[in-house]
GROMACS .gro file of C-alpha atoms in nm:
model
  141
    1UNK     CA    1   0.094   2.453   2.909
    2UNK     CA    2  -0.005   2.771   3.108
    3UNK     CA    3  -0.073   3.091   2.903
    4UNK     CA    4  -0.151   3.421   3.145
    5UNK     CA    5  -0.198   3.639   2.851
    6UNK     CA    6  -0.531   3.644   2.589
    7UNK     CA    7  -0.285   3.626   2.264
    8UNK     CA    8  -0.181   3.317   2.374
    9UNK     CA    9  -0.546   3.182   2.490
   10UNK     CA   10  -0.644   3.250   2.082
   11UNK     CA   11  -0.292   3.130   1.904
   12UNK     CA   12  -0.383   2.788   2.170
   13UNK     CA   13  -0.743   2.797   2.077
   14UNK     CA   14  -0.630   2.835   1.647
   15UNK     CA   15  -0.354   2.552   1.707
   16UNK     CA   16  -0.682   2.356   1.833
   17UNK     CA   17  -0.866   2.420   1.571
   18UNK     CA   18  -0.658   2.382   1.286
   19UNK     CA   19  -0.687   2.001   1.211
   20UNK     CA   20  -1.053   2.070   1.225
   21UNK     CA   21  -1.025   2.216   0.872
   22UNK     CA   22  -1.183   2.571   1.060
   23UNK     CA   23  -1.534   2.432   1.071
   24UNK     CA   24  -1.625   2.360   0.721
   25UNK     CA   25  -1.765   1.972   0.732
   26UNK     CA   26  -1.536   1.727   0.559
   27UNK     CA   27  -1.674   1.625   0.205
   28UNK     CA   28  -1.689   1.243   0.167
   29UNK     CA   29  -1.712   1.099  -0.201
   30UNK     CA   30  -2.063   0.935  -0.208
   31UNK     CA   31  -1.853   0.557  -0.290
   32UNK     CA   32  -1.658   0.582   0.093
   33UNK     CA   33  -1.805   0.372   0.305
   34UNK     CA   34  -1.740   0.336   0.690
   35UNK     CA   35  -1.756   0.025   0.918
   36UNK     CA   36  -1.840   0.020   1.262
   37UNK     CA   37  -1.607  -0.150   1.527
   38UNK     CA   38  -1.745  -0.316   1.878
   39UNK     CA   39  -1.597  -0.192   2.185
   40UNK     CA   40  -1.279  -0.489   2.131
   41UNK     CA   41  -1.209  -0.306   1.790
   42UNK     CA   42  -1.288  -0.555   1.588
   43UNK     CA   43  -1.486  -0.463   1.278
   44UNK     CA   44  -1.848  -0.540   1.240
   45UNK     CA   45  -1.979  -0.733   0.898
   46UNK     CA   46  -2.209  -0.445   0.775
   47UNK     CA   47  -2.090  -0.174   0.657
   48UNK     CA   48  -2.233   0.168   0.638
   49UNK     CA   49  -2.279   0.422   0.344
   50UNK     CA   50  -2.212   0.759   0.441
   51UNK     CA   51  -2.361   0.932   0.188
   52UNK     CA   52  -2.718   0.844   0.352
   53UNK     CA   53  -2.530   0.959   0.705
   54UNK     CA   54  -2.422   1.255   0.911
   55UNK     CA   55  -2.098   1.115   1.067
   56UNK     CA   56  -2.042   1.258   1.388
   57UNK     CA   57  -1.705   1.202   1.532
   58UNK     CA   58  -1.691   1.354   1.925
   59UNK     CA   59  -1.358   1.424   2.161
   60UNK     CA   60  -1.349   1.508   2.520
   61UNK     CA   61  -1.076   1.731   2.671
   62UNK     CA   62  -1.000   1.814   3.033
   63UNK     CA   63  -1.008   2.146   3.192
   64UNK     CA   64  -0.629   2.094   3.198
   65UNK     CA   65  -0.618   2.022   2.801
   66UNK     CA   66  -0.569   1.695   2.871
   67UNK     CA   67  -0.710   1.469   2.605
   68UNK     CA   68  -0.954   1.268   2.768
   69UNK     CA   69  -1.056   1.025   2.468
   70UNK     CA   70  -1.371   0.921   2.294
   71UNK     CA   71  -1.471   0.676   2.538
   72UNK     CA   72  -1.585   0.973   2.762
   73UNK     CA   73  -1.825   1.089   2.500
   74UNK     CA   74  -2.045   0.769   2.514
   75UNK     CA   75  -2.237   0.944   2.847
   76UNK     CA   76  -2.357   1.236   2.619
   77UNK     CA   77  -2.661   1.230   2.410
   78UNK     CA   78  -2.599   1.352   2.051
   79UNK     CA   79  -2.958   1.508   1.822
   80UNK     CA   80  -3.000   1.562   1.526
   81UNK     CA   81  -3.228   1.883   1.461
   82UNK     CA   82  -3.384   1.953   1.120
   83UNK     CA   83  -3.423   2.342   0.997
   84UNK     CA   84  -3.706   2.437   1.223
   85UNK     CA   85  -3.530   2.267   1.588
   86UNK     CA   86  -3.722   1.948   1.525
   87UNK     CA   87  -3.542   1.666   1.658
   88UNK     CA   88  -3.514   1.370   1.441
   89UNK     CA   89  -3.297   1.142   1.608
   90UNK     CA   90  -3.093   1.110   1.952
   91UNK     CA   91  -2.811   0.873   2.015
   92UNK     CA   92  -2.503   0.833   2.227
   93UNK     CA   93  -2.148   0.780   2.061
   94UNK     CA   94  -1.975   0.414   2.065
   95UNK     CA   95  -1.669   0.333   2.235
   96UNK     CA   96  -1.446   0.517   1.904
   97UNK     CA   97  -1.677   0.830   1.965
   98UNK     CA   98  -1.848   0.819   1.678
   99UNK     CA   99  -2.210   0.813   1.582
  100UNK     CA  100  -2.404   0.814   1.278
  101UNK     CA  101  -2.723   0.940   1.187
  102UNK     CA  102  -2.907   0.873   0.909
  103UNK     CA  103  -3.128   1.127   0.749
  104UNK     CA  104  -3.286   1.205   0.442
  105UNK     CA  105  -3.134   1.336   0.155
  106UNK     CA  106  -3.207   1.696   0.036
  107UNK     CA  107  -3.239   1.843   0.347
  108UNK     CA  108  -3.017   2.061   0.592
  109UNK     CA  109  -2.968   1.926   0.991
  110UNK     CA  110  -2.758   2.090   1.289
  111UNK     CA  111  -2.600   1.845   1.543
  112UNK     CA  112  -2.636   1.915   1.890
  113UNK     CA  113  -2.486   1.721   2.205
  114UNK     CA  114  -2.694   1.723   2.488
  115UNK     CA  115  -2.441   1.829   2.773
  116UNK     CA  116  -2.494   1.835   3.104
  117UNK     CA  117  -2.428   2.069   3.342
  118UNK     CA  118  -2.028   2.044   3.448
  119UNK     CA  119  -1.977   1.961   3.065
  120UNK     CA  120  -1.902   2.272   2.787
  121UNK     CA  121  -1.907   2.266   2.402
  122UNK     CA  122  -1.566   2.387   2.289
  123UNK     CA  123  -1.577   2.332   1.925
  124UNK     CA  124  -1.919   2.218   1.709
  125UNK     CA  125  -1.971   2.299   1.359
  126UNK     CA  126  -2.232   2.628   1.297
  127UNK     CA  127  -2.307   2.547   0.920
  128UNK     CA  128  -2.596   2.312   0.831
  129UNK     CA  129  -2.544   1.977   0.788
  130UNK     CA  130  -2.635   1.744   0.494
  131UNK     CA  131  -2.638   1.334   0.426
  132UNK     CA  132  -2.268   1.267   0.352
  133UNK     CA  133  -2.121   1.511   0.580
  134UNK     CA  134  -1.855   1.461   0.849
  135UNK     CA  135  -1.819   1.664   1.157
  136UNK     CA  136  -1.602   1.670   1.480
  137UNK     CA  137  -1.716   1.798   1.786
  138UNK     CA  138  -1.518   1.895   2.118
  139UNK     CA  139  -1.609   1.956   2.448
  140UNK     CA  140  -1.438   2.020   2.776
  141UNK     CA  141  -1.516   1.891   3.109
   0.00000   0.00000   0.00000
């Protein structure tokens, strides 16, 4: 899809955004608990409570919109930054995309992807972050 005019650069970028639930982080009841899967999909025996997590879930687009899949997010480095920018953990996503962080309770985080140069952040939540939160991030390359 080719738009020439800004309107339909926004309406495209709004479409986009929609399922994202416009940037508010998805409350989990402290009970849900996620699994992690190996790179074959099968689920791994532990199990982890995301109400001691920030669950980061990242997608990778093309320049062309194309979806490129989570799998391409596994070369970026994700941190997690506490209220004065000090970094309190780094890792990269698995093969789903997803990472998460665990961080103490009672206290507000940003996430930040570490992008390199030909890579761009297109969508990352600007609210702080607390233990039991969900966020998606996009970017573009």
């Amino acid at each position: 899809m080719k738009t020439t005019n800004g309107i339909g650069r926004i309406a495209l970028v709004l479409f986009a955004l929609l399922p994202l639930g416009c940037g508010s982080p998805e409350k989990k009841p402290d009970s849900q608990k996620s699994t992690e899967t190996d790179s074959a999909g099968a689920v791994a025996a532990a199990s982890v409570d995301r109400s001691t997590v920030i669950h980061v879930v990242c997608t990778v687009y093309r320049v062309n919109r194309a979806v490129e899949g989570a799998s391409a997010c596994k070369t970026i480095d994700f941190a997690v930054e506490d209220g004065d920018g000090v970094e309190i953990a780094r890792k990269n996503p698995d093969a789903n995309g997803t990472i998460d962080f665990p961080v103490p309770a009672g206290k507000s985080f940003k996430v930040v992807p570490r992008v390199p140069g030909a890579w761009t952040i297109e969508w990352i939540p600007t609210g702080d972050l607390k233990a039991g939160d969900s966020v998606k991030v996009i970017l573009r390359r």
